[in-house]
Amino acid sequence: MASTVLVTGGTGYIGSHIAVALAAAGHVPVLLDDFSNSEHAVVDRVRELAGVAVTCVEGDVRDTALLRRVFHDHPVTAVIHCAGLKAVGESEARPLAYYDVNVNGSLRLAEVMGEAGVNRLVFSSSATVYGQPDVLPVDEQAALRPHSVYGRTKRQTEEFLRDLARANPNWHIAILRYFNPAGAHPSARIGEAPRGRPNNLVPLMCRIAAGEYPELSIHGSDWPTPDGTGIRDYIHVQDLAEGHVAALAWLAQHAGARTINLGLGRGYSVLEVIAAFEKACGRVLAKAFGPRRPGDVACYYADATRAEREMGWRATRALDAICADAWRWQQAGGRYR
Ligand code: NAD
Ligand code: UFG
């Protein structure tokens, strides 16, 4: 059934794709963002792709007075909570900011949702909560051993949400653990637009192929993997966005807090991703092996069967589509300004 859905962090990389997917499914997205890591121009792009009026409220997810106004002004029946800080390296230097925005932001949101009688919540968690899993593919029952402050803020928020649902059976909460989101909307109107030099593999390759940076450093050639480079589960951001629409439908029928992996269910090494990207862009990237990046792990990919079994959703777009769409976005500028 169509509903009004608040998307916090709704002008960010993932939130903007979710907003468009919500509209395509007949929902009405309301975006909340403080634009600390996004551009105002995203809002018009989302409106263009959504083809419907999309409200965007500028403000901080920790601002309870603002949140109360949003719930008062809009008939919100569910929230997708993407707002947060996500740079792993920065989180080590700024733990106060990361715990405040990621954990406290989630507490404040849940507080106001409770007051407003809105009990359906989808939370953006991360596969980084697993650290290096003992068993692959990694399923939702695996031990949580995050390697970074960022990962620990996700683990703590997850624990809080499980406690909340245990204390009050009215809550319907989906905790979605994203693996490695990448790619862009096929229209190339929205995509990942990191400020400065990208840290992540796919956006960095886009900018190297476009001539903005000279060379890709492959972080380690001696990982215990078949070709010695790190293995990850890359999920197309469009699949990820549609996973949230599926989660909302599922939540309508299910109380409690449920944790669900969102991944493709298979891993690719850095060398395999580079080869797929070179094919997509028709260029050979300058690259060299460098040392391992601190905090990285060798290998993880999702056991994605719970999402399919319980929510009827699975990722369908393969690595080639991720690379082709990321490159199309880069060729369209790869930025909002
Ligand atoms: P993003 O930075 O593009 O989007 C986050 C948005 O939240 C930004 O638009 C930012 O301006 C906004 N924001 C930050 N602090 C805020 C605050 N206090 N109040 C209101 N808005 C605030 O990041 P993304 O890649 O779209 O990630 C979205 C969510 O998914 C995050 O919670 C992130 O931790 C999680 N996640 C991302 C990845 C990934 O690789 N991109 C992987 C796993 C999980
Ligand atoms: N890599 C390189 N060179 C680079 C950048 C990355 O070799 O310049 C390698 C990494 O070592 C890793 C792989 O490419 O093996 C993917 O790295 P990314 O930085 O793209 O992604 P991560 O797996 O490190 O982290 C991502 C998100 C995190 C999230 C995590 C868990 O950036 O926010 O996935 O799912 F927490």
GROMACS .gro file of C-alpha atoms and ligand atoms in nm:
model
  417
    1MET     CA    1   0.000   0.000   0.000
    2ALA     CA    2   0.127   0.348  -0.086
    3SER     CA    3   0.250   0.552   0.208
    4THR     CA    4   0.449   0.860   0.302
    5VAL     CA    5   0.802   0.757   0.394
    6LEU     CA    6   1.057   0.979   0.564
    7VAL     CA    7   1.409   0.918   0.430
    8THR     CA    8   1.675   1.065   0.657
    9GLY     CA    9   1.996   1.131   0.469
   10GLY     CA   10   1.764   1.139   0.168
   11THR     CA   11   1.991   1.353  -0.049
   12GLY     CA   12   2.294   1.127   0.005
   13TYR     CA   13   2.419   0.863  -0.235
   14ILE     CA   14   2.198   0.579  -0.117
   15GLY     CA   15   1.908   0.789   0.016
   16SER     CA   16   1.857   0.962  -0.321
   17HIS     CA   17   1.831   0.626  -0.500
   18ILE     CA   18   1.591   0.501  -0.232
   19ALA     CA   19   1.373   0.810  -0.277
   20VAL     CA   20   1.344   0.744  -0.651
   21ALA     CA   21   1.269   0.373  -0.593
   22LEU     CA   22   1.002   0.464  -0.336
   23ALA     CA   23   0.830   0.695  -0.583
   24ALA     CA   24   0.847   0.427  -0.854
   25ALA     CA   25   0.664   0.194  -0.614
   26GLY     CA   26   0.392   0.453  -0.554
   27HIS     CA   27   0.514   0.583  -0.216
   28VAL     CA   28   0.561   0.949  -0.130
   29PRO     CA   29   0.916   1.020  -0.012
   30VAL     CA   30   0.988   1.304   0.231
   31LEU     CA   31   1.360   1.377   0.256
   32LEU     CA   32   1.544   1.506   0.561
   33ASP     CA   33   1.910   1.602   0.529
   34ASP     CA   34   2.149   1.857   0.674
   35PHE     CA   35   2.352   1.858   0.349
   36SER     CA   36   2.673   1.798   0.544
   37ASN     CA   37   2.773   1.544   0.278
   38SER     CA   38   2.538   1.617  -0.012
   39GLU     CA   39   2.437   1.894  -0.251
   40HIS     CA   40   2.109   2.084  -0.277
   41ALA     CA   41   2.099   2.006  -0.651
   42VAL     CA   42   2.023   1.643  -0.565
   43VAL     CA   43   1.669   1.739  -0.467
   44ASP     CA   44   1.574   1.855  -0.816
   45ARG     CA   45   1.729   1.546  -0.971
   46VAL     CA   46   1.527   1.324  -0.738
   47ARG     CA   47   1.210   1.518  -0.825
   48GLU     CA   48   1.286   1.481  -1.195
   49LEU     CA   49   1.333   1.103  -1.171
   50ALA     CA   50   1.050   1.051  -0.923
   51GLY     CA   51   0.806   1.245  -1.138
   52VAL     CA   52   0.615   1.355  -0.828
   53ALA     CA   53   0.640   1.635  -0.574
   54VAL     CA   54   0.913   1.546  -0.326
   55THR     CA   55   0.946   1.751  -0.008
   56CYS     CA   56   1.293   1.803   0.133
   57VAL     CA   57   1.341   1.934   0.487
   58GLU     CA   58   1.684   2.077   0.565
   59GLY     CA   59   1.804   1.995   0.915
   60ASP     CA   60   1.977   1.765   1.156
   61VAL     CA   61   1.841   1.425   1.252
   62ARG     CA   62   1.941   1.497   1.613
   63ASP     CA   63   1.710   1.801   1.623
   64THR     CA   64   1.401   1.664   1.799
   65ALA     CA   65   1.200   1.986   1.756
   66LEU     CA   66   1.255   1.967   1.381
   67LEU     CA   67   1.164   1.598   1.374
   68ARG     CA   68   0.842   1.670   1.564
   69ARG     CA   69   0.753   1.930   1.300
   70VAL     CA   70   0.820   1.685   1.019
   71PHE     CA   71   0.591   1.422   1.173
   72HIS     CA   72   0.329   1.689   1.241
   73ASP     CA   73   0.339   1.830   0.887
   74HIS     CA   74   0.350   1.502   0.690
   75PRO     CA   75   0.146   1.182   0.725
   76VAL     CA   76   0.461   0.970   0.768
   77THR     CA   77   0.393   0.601   0.831
   78ALA     CA   78   0.750   0.468   0.802
   79VAL     CA   79   1.108   0.592   0.821
   80ILE     CA   80   1.418   0.482   0.630
   81HIS     CA   81   1.712   0.605   0.836
   82CYS     CA   82   2.018   0.663   0.617
   83ALA     CA   83   2.151   0.984   0.776
   84GLY     CA   84   2.493   0.929   0.923
   85LEU     CA   85   2.865   0.973   0.896
   86LYS     CA   86   3.037   0.694   0.703
   87ALA     CA   87   3.409   0.758   0.651
   88VAL     CA   88   3.592   0.475   0.822
   89GLY     CA   89   3.926   0.658   0.851
   90GLU     CA   90   3.771   0.982   0.976
   91SER     CA   91   3.576   0.789   1.241
   92GLU     CA   92   3.901   0.694   1.414
   93ALA     CA   93   3.993   1.063   1.452
   94ARG     CA   94   3.641   1.188   1.538
   95PRO     CA   95   3.471   0.929   1.761
   96LEU     CA   96   3.259   1.191   1.938
   97ALA     CA   97   3.107   1.313   1.612
   98TYR     CA   98   3.051   0.958   1.486
   99TYR     CA   99   2.880   0.834   1.804
  100ASP     CA  100   2.677   1.154   1.828
  101VAL     CA  101   2.545   1.155   1.472
  102ASN     CA  102   2.515   0.779   1.420
  103VAL     CA  103   2.406   0.654   1.762
  104ASN     CA  104   2.251   0.962   1.924
  105GLY     CA  105   2.087   1.056   1.591
  106SER     CA  106   1.916   0.716   1.588
  107LEU     CA  107   1.806   0.753   1.953
  108ARG     CA  108   1.651   1.093   1.888
  109LEU     CA  109   1.475   0.969   1.576
  110ALA     CA  110   1.329   0.669   1.761
  111GLU     CA  111   1.220   0.897   2.047
  112VAL     CA  112   1.020   1.123   1.817
  113MET     CA  113   0.885   0.832   1.612
  114GLY     CA  114   0.756   0.685   1.939
  115GLU     CA  115   0.583   1.013   2.030
  116ALA     CA  116   0.431   1.037   1.682
  117GLY     CA  117   0.309   0.676   1.686
  118VAL     CA  118   0.520   0.583   1.383
  119ASN     CA  119   0.655   0.233   1.443
  120ARG     CA  120   0.808   0.117   1.113
  121LEU     CA  121   1.178   0.177   1.072
  122VAL     CA  122   1.438   0.061   0.822
  123PHE     CA  123   1.795   0.122   0.938
  124SER     CA  124   2.107   0.152   0.718
  125SER     CA  125   2.360  -0.075   0.882
  126SER     CA  126   2.674  -0.210   0.726
  127ALA     CA  127   2.846  -0.542   0.668
  128THR     CA  128   3.145  -0.376   0.830
  129VAL     CA  129   2.991  -0.486   1.164
  130TYR     CA  130   3.118  -0.839   1.085
  131GLY     CA  131   3.488  -0.751   1.058
  132GLN     CA  132   3.665  -1.054   0.909
  133PRO     CA  133   3.408  -1.336   0.932
  134ASP     CA  134   3.518  -1.689   1.028
  135VAL     CA  135   3.283  -1.849   0.776
  136LEU     CA  136   3.191  -1.739   0.423
  137PRO     CA  137   2.946  -1.648   0.292
  138VAL     CA  138   2.864  -1.450   0.606
  139ASP     CA  139   2.510  -1.484   0.739
  140GLU     CA  140   2.323  -1.265   0.986
  141GLN     CA  141   2.409  -1.485   1.285
  142ALA     CA  142   2.785  -1.436   1.249
  143ALA     CA  143   2.978  -1.274   1.533
  144LEU     CA  144   3.006  -0.893   1.520
  145ARG     CA  145   3.366  -0.773   1.539
  146PRO     CA  146   3.383  -0.432   1.370
  147HIS     CA  147   3.735  -0.300   1.311
  148SER     CA  148   3.654   0.071   1.324
  149VAL     CA  149   3.478   0.336   1.530
  150TYR     CA  150   3.235   0.369   1.238
  151GLY     CA  151   3.156  -0.002   1.251
  152ARG     CA  152   3.106   0.011   1.627
  153THR     CA  153   2.856   0.297   1.595
  154LYS     CA  154   2.656   0.073   1.358
  155ARG     CA  155   2.678  -0.223   1.597
  156GLN     CA  156   2.564  -0.008   1.890
  157THR     CA  157   2.273   0.134   1.696
  158GLU     CA  158   2.170  -0.217   1.594
  159GLU     CA  159   2.179  -0.329   1.959
  160PHE     CA  160   1.972  -0.030   2.063
  161LEU     CA  161   1.710  -0.108   1.797
  162ARG     CA  162   1.690  -0.473   1.905
  163ASP     CA  163   1.645  -0.361   2.268
  164LEU     CA  164   1.375  -0.116   2.163
  165ALA     CA  165   1.180  -0.386   1.979
  166ARG     CA  166   1.220  -0.628   2.272
  167ALA     CA  167   1.081  -0.369   2.514
  168ASN     CA  168   0.789  -0.267   2.296
  169PRO     CA  169   0.632  -0.518   2.058
  170ASN     CA  170   0.473  -0.240   1.854
  171TRP     CA  171   0.799  -0.167   1.673
  172HIS     CA  172   0.855  -0.309   1.326
  173ILE     CA  173   1.226  -0.266   1.249
  174ALA     CA  174   1.442  -0.390   0.962
  175ILE     CA  175   1.816  -0.362   1.017
  176LEU     CA  176   1.972  -0.385   0.671
  177ARG     CA  177   2.341  -0.469   0.651
  178TYR     CA  178   2.467  -0.334   0.321
  179PHE     CA  179   2.769  -0.496   0.162
  180ASN     CA  180   2.954  -0.272  -0.089
  181PRO     CA  181   2.706  -0.042  -0.263
  182ALA     CA  182   2.832   0.087  -0.598
  183GLY     CA  183   2.708   0.209  -0.936
  184ALA     CA  184   2.453   0.478  -1.015
  185HIS     CA  185   2.103   0.527  -1.148
  186PRO     CA  186   2.106   0.420  -1.517
  187SER     CA  187   1.984   0.768  -1.619
  188ALA     CA  188   2.316   0.908  -1.488
  189ARG     CA  189   2.116   1.186  -1.317
  190ILE     CA  190   2.202   1.069  -0.965
  191GLY     CA  191   2.507   0.884  -0.840
  192GLU     CA  192   2.789   0.880  -0.589
  193ALA     CA  193   2.956   1.220  -0.567
  194PRO     CA  194   3.226   1.207  -0.300
  195ARG     CA  195   3.391   1.535  -0.209
  196GLY     CA  196   3.765   1.530  -0.271
  197ARG     CA  197   3.958   1.216  -0.352
  198PRO     CA  198   3.730   0.911  -0.323
  199ASN     CA  199   3.834   0.640  -0.076
  200ASN     CA  200   3.621   0.367  -0.229
  201LEU     CA  201   3.728   0.157  -0.522
  202VAL     CA  202   3.455   0.220  -0.781
  203PRO     CA  203   3.425   0.601  -0.753
  204LEU     CA  204   3.802   0.629  -0.747
  205MET     CA  205   3.835   0.423  -1.065
  206CYS     CA  206   3.576   0.653  -1.228
  207ARG     CA  207   3.783   0.958  -1.155
  208ILE     CA  208   4.110   0.795  -1.257
  209ALA     CA  209   3.955   0.690  -1.590
  210ALA     CA  210   3.836   1.051  -1.633
  211GLY     CA  211   4.193   1.175  -1.580
  212GLU     CA  212   4.134   1.342  -1.242
  213TYR     CA  213   4.387   1.124  -1.059
  214PRO     CA  214   4.692   0.954  -1.206
  215GLU     CA  215   4.694   0.602  -1.071
  216LEU     CA  216   4.508   0.343  -0.866
  217SER     CA  217   4.693   0.194  -0.574
  218ILE     CA  218   4.581  -0.165  -0.515
  219HIS     CA  219   4.585  -0.201  -0.139
  220GLY     CA  220   4.782  -0.522  -0.092
  221SER     CA  221   4.883  -0.813  -0.315
  222ASP     CA  222   4.939  -1.066  -0.037
  223TRP     CA  223   4.591  -1.120   0.106
  224PRO     CA  224   4.497  -1.486   0.157
  225THR     CA  225   4.273  -1.485  -0.154
  226PRO     CA  226   4.322  -1.658  -0.492
  227ASP     CA  227   4.481  -1.353  -0.662
  228GLY     CA  228   4.614  -1.189  -0.344
  229THR     CA  229   4.375  -0.889  -0.354
  230GLY     CA  230   4.077  -0.815  -0.130
  231ILE     CA  231   3.740  -0.969  -0.206
  232ARG     CA  232   3.408  -0.785  -0.151
  233ASP     CA  233   3.043  -0.823  -0.239
  234TYR     CA  234   2.951  -0.529  -0.466
  235ILE     CA  235   2.580  -0.454  -0.481
  236HIS     CA  236   2.426  -0.220  -0.737
  237VAL     CA  237   2.277   0.083  -0.563
  238GLN     CA  238   1.954   0.031  -0.760
  239ASP     CA  239   1.920  -0.321  -0.622
  240LEU     CA  240   1.994  -0.184  -0.277
  241ALA     CA  241   1.727   0.086  -0.314
  242GLU     CA  242   1.470  -0.170  -0.425
  243GLY     CA  243   1.566  -0.382  -0.125
  244HIS     CA  244   1.438  -0.099   0.096
  245VAL     CA  245   1.104  -0.093  -0.084
  246ALA     CA  246   1.079  -0.470  -0.029
  247ALA     CA  247   1.172  -0.425   0.337
  248LEU     CA  248   0.893  -0.171   0.385
  249ALA     CA  249   0.635  -0.410   0.242
  250TRP     CA  250   0.768  -0.690   0.460
  251LEU     CA  251   0.767  -0.469   0.773
  252ALA     CA  252   0.397  -0.403   0.737
  253GLN     CA  253   0.341  -0.771   0.825
  254HIS     CA  254   0.622  -0.830   1.076
  255ALA     CA  255   0.675  -0.692   1.424
  256GLY     CA  256   1.008  -0.701   1.611
  257ALA     CA  257   1.357  -0.623   1.485
  258ARG     CA  258   1.499  -0.834   1.202
  259THR     CA  259   1.851  -0.813   1.063
  260ILE     CA  260   1.894  -0.875   0.691
  261ASN     CA  261   2.202  -0.878   0.468
  262LEU     CA  262   2.172  -0.686   0.141
  263GLY     CA  263   2.437  -0.814  -0.097
  264LEU     CA  264   2.471  -0.990  -0.429
  265GLY     CA  265   2.587  -1.307  -0.258
  266ARG     CA  266   2.921  -1.340  -0.433
  267GLY     CA  267   3.259  -1.178  -0.401
  268TYR     CA  268   3.493  -1.017  -0.652
  269SER     CA  269   3.860  -0.942  -0.603
  270VAL     CA  270   4.004  -0.597  -0.662
  271LEU     CA  271   4.168  -0.725  -0.982
  272GLU     CA  272   3.835  -0.862  -1.106
  273VAL     CA  273   3.662  -0.530  -1.035
  274ILE     CA  274   3.934  -0.339  -1.218
  275ALA     CA  275   3.903  -0.570  -1.521
  276ALA     CA  276   3.523  -0.525  -1.529
  277PHE     CA  277   3.558  -0.149  -1.501
  278GLU     CA  278   3.822  -0.131  -1.775
  279LYS     CA  279   3.585  -0.324  -2.000
  280ALA     CA  280   3.298  -0.086  -1.919
  281CYS     CA  281   3.495   0.232  -1.983
  282GLY     CA  282   3.709   0.102  -2.268
  283ARG     CA  283   4.029   0.229  -2.109
  284VAL     CA  284   4.318   0.071  -1.926
  285LEU     CA  285   4.373   0.225  -1.582
  286ALA     CA  286   4.721   0.308  -1.455
  287LYS     CA  287   4.760   0.096  -1.144
  288ALA     CA  288   5.023  -0.033  -0.905
  289PHE     CA  289   5.034  -0.259  -0.605
  290GLY     CA  290   5.074  -0.075  -0.277
  291PRO     CA  291   5.071  -0.180   0.087
  292ARG     CA  292   4.763  -0.310   0.265
  293ARG     CA  293   4.529  -0.035   0.388
  294PRO     CA  294   4.505  -0.027   0.769
  295GLY     CA  295   4.176  -0.173   0.893
  296ASP     CA  296   4.101  -0.367   0.572
  297VAL     CA  297   4.005  -0.732   0.583
  298ALA     CA  298   4.082  -1.000   0.324
  299CYS     CA  299   3.746  -1.122   0.214
  300TYR     CA  300   3.377  -1.110   0.278
  301TYR     CA  301   3.059  -1.163   0.084
  302ALA     CA  302   2.699  -1.210   0.185
  303ASP     CA  303   2.483  -1.504   0.247
  304ALA     CA  304   2.191  -1.319   0.090
  305THR     CA  305   1.934  -1.598   0.126
  306ARG     CA  306   1.743  -1.450   0.420
  307ALA     CA  307   1.644  -1.143   0.217
  308GLU     CA  308   1.510  -1.362  -0.062
  309ARG     CA  309   1.339  -1.613   0.166
  310GLU     CA  310   1.173  -1.358   0.393
  311MET     CA  311   1.129  -1.041   0.187
  312GLY     CA  312   1.116  -1.192  -0.162
  313TRP     CA  313   1.400  -0.966  -0.277
  314ARG     CA  314   1.736  -1.043  -0.430
  315ALA     CA  315   1.997  -0.840  -0.613
  316THR     CA  316   1.983  -0.897  -0.989
  317ARG     CA  317   2.235  -0.651  -1.137
  318ALA     CA  318   2.584  -0.791  -1.184
  319LEU     CA  319   2.927  -0.630  -1.160
  320ASP     CA  320   2.924  -0.534  -1.530
  321ALA     CA  321   2.607  -0.326  -1.477
  322ILE     CA  322   2.760  -0.162  -1.169
  323CYS     CA  323   3.067  -0.058  -1.369
  324ALA     CA  324   2.871   0.054  -1.676
  325ASP     CA  325   2.634   0.269  -1.469
  326ALA     CA  326   2.914   0.416  -1.256
  327TRP     CA  327   3.104   0.509  -1.572
  328ARG     CA  328   2.794   0.662  -1.736
  329TRP     CA  329   2.747   0.878  -1.425
  330GLN     CA  330   3.114   0.982  -1.438
  331GLN     CA  331   3.084   1.072  -1.806
  332ALA     CA  332   2.786   1.291  -1.721
  333GLY     CA  333   3.016   1.478  -1.481
  334GLY     CA  334   3.006   1.253  -1.176
  335ARG     CA  335   2.907   1.547  -0.958
  336TYR     CA  336   2.616   1.778  -0.887
  337ARG     CA  337   2.809   2.103  -0.933
  338NAD     P1  338   2.607   0.975   0.220
  338NAD     O1  339   2.705   1.049   0.301
  338NAD     O2  340   2.604   0.998   0.074
  338NAD     O3  341   2.460   0.998   0.276
  338NAD     C1  342   2.434   1.026   0.413
  338NAD     C2  343   2.352   1.152   0.416
  338NAD     O4  344   2.325   1.186   0.553
  338NAD     C3  345   2.424   1.272   0.354
  338NAD     O5  346   2.341   1.331   0.256
  338NAD     C4  347   2.450   1.367   0.472
  338NAD     O6  348   2.443   1.502   0.433
  338NAD     C5  349   2.339   1.326   0.567
  338NAD     N1  350   2.368   1.354   0.708
  338NAD     C6  351   2.484   1.332   0.775
  338NAD     N2  352   2.471   1.369   0.903
  338NAD     C7  353   2.343   1.414   0.918
  338NAD     C8  354   2.269   1.466   1.027
  338NAD     N3  355   2.325   1.481   1.148
  338NAD     N4  356   2.141   1.502   1.006
  338NAD     C9  357   2.084   1.491   0.883
  338NAD     N5  358   2.150   1.443   0.777
  338NAD    C10  359   2.277   1.404   0.794
  338NAD     O7  360   2.628   0.819   0.250
  338NAD     P2  361   2.559   0.693   0.183
  338NAD     O8  362   2.665   0.616   0.115
  338NAD     O9  363   2.440   0.734   0.109
  338NAD    O10  364   2.519   0.611   0.313
  338NAD    C11  365   2.389   0.615   0.366
  338NAD    C12  366   2.384   0.524   0.489
  338NAD    O11  367   2.422   0.392   0.454
  338NAD    C13  368   2.479   0.569   0.600
  338NAD    O12  369   2.416   0.548   0.724
  338NAD    C14  370   2.595   0.474   0.584
  338NAD    O13  371   2.664   0.455   0.705
  338NAD    C15  372   2.527   0.347   0.537
  338NAD     N6  373   2.615   0.258   0.460
  338NAD    C16  374   2.680   0.306   0.348
  338NAD    C17  375   2.766   0.222   0.279
  338NAD    C18  376   2.841   0.270   0.157
  338NAD    O14  377   2.938   0.205   0.118
  338NAD     N7  378   2.802   0.379   0.094
  338NAD    C19  379   2.785   0.089   0.320
  338NAD    C20  380   2.716   0.044   0.432
  338NAD    C21  381   2.631   0.129   0.501
  339UFG     N1  382   4.083  -0.075  -0.268
  339UFG     C1  383   4.204  -0.062  -0.333
  339UFG     N2  384   4.245   0.064  -0.369
  339UFG     C2  385   4.171   0.175  -0.343
  339UFG     C3  386   4.047   0.161  -0.276
  339UFG     C4  387   4.005   0.033  -0.240
  339UFG     O1  388   4.273  -0.159  -0.358
  339UFG     O2  389   4.215   0.286  -0.376
  339UFG     C5  390   4.036  -0.209  -0.229
  339UFG     C6  391   4.019  -0.226  -0.079
  339UFG     O3  392   4.142  -0.259  -0.018
  339UFG     C7  393   3.913  -0.335  -0.072
  339UFG     C8  394   3.827  -0.309  -0.196
  339UFG     O4  395   3.909  -0.231  -0.283
  339UFG     O5  396   3.973  -0.461  -0.087
  339UFG     C9  397   3.701  -0.231  -0.165
  339UFG     O6  398   3.734  -0.112  -0.092
  339UFG     P1  399   3.630   0.006  -0.069
  339UFG     O7  400   3.703   0.116  -0.001
  339UFG     O8  401   3.559   0.037  -0.196
  339UFG     O9  402   3.522  -0.059   0.028
  339UFG     P2  403   3.541  -0.125   0.172
  339UFG    O10  404   3.510  -0.271   0.156
  339UFG    O11  405   3.668  -0.091   0.235
  339UFG    O12  406   3.430  -0.049   0.258
  339UFG    C10  407   3.296  -0.034   0.217
  339UFG    C11  408   3.242   0.101   0.263
  339UFG    C12  409   3.229   0.105   0.413
  339UFG    C13  410   3.152  -0.010   0.461
  339UFG    C14  411   3.214  -0.137   0.413
  339UFG    C15  412   3.136  -0.254   0.460
  339UFG    O13  413   3.328   0.204   0.222
  339UFG    O14  414   3.159   0.222   0.448
  339UFG    O15  415   3.221  -0.136   0.271
  339UFG    O16  416   3.044  -0.302   0.376
  339UFG     F1  417   3.148  -0.011   0.596
   0.00000   0.00000   0.00000
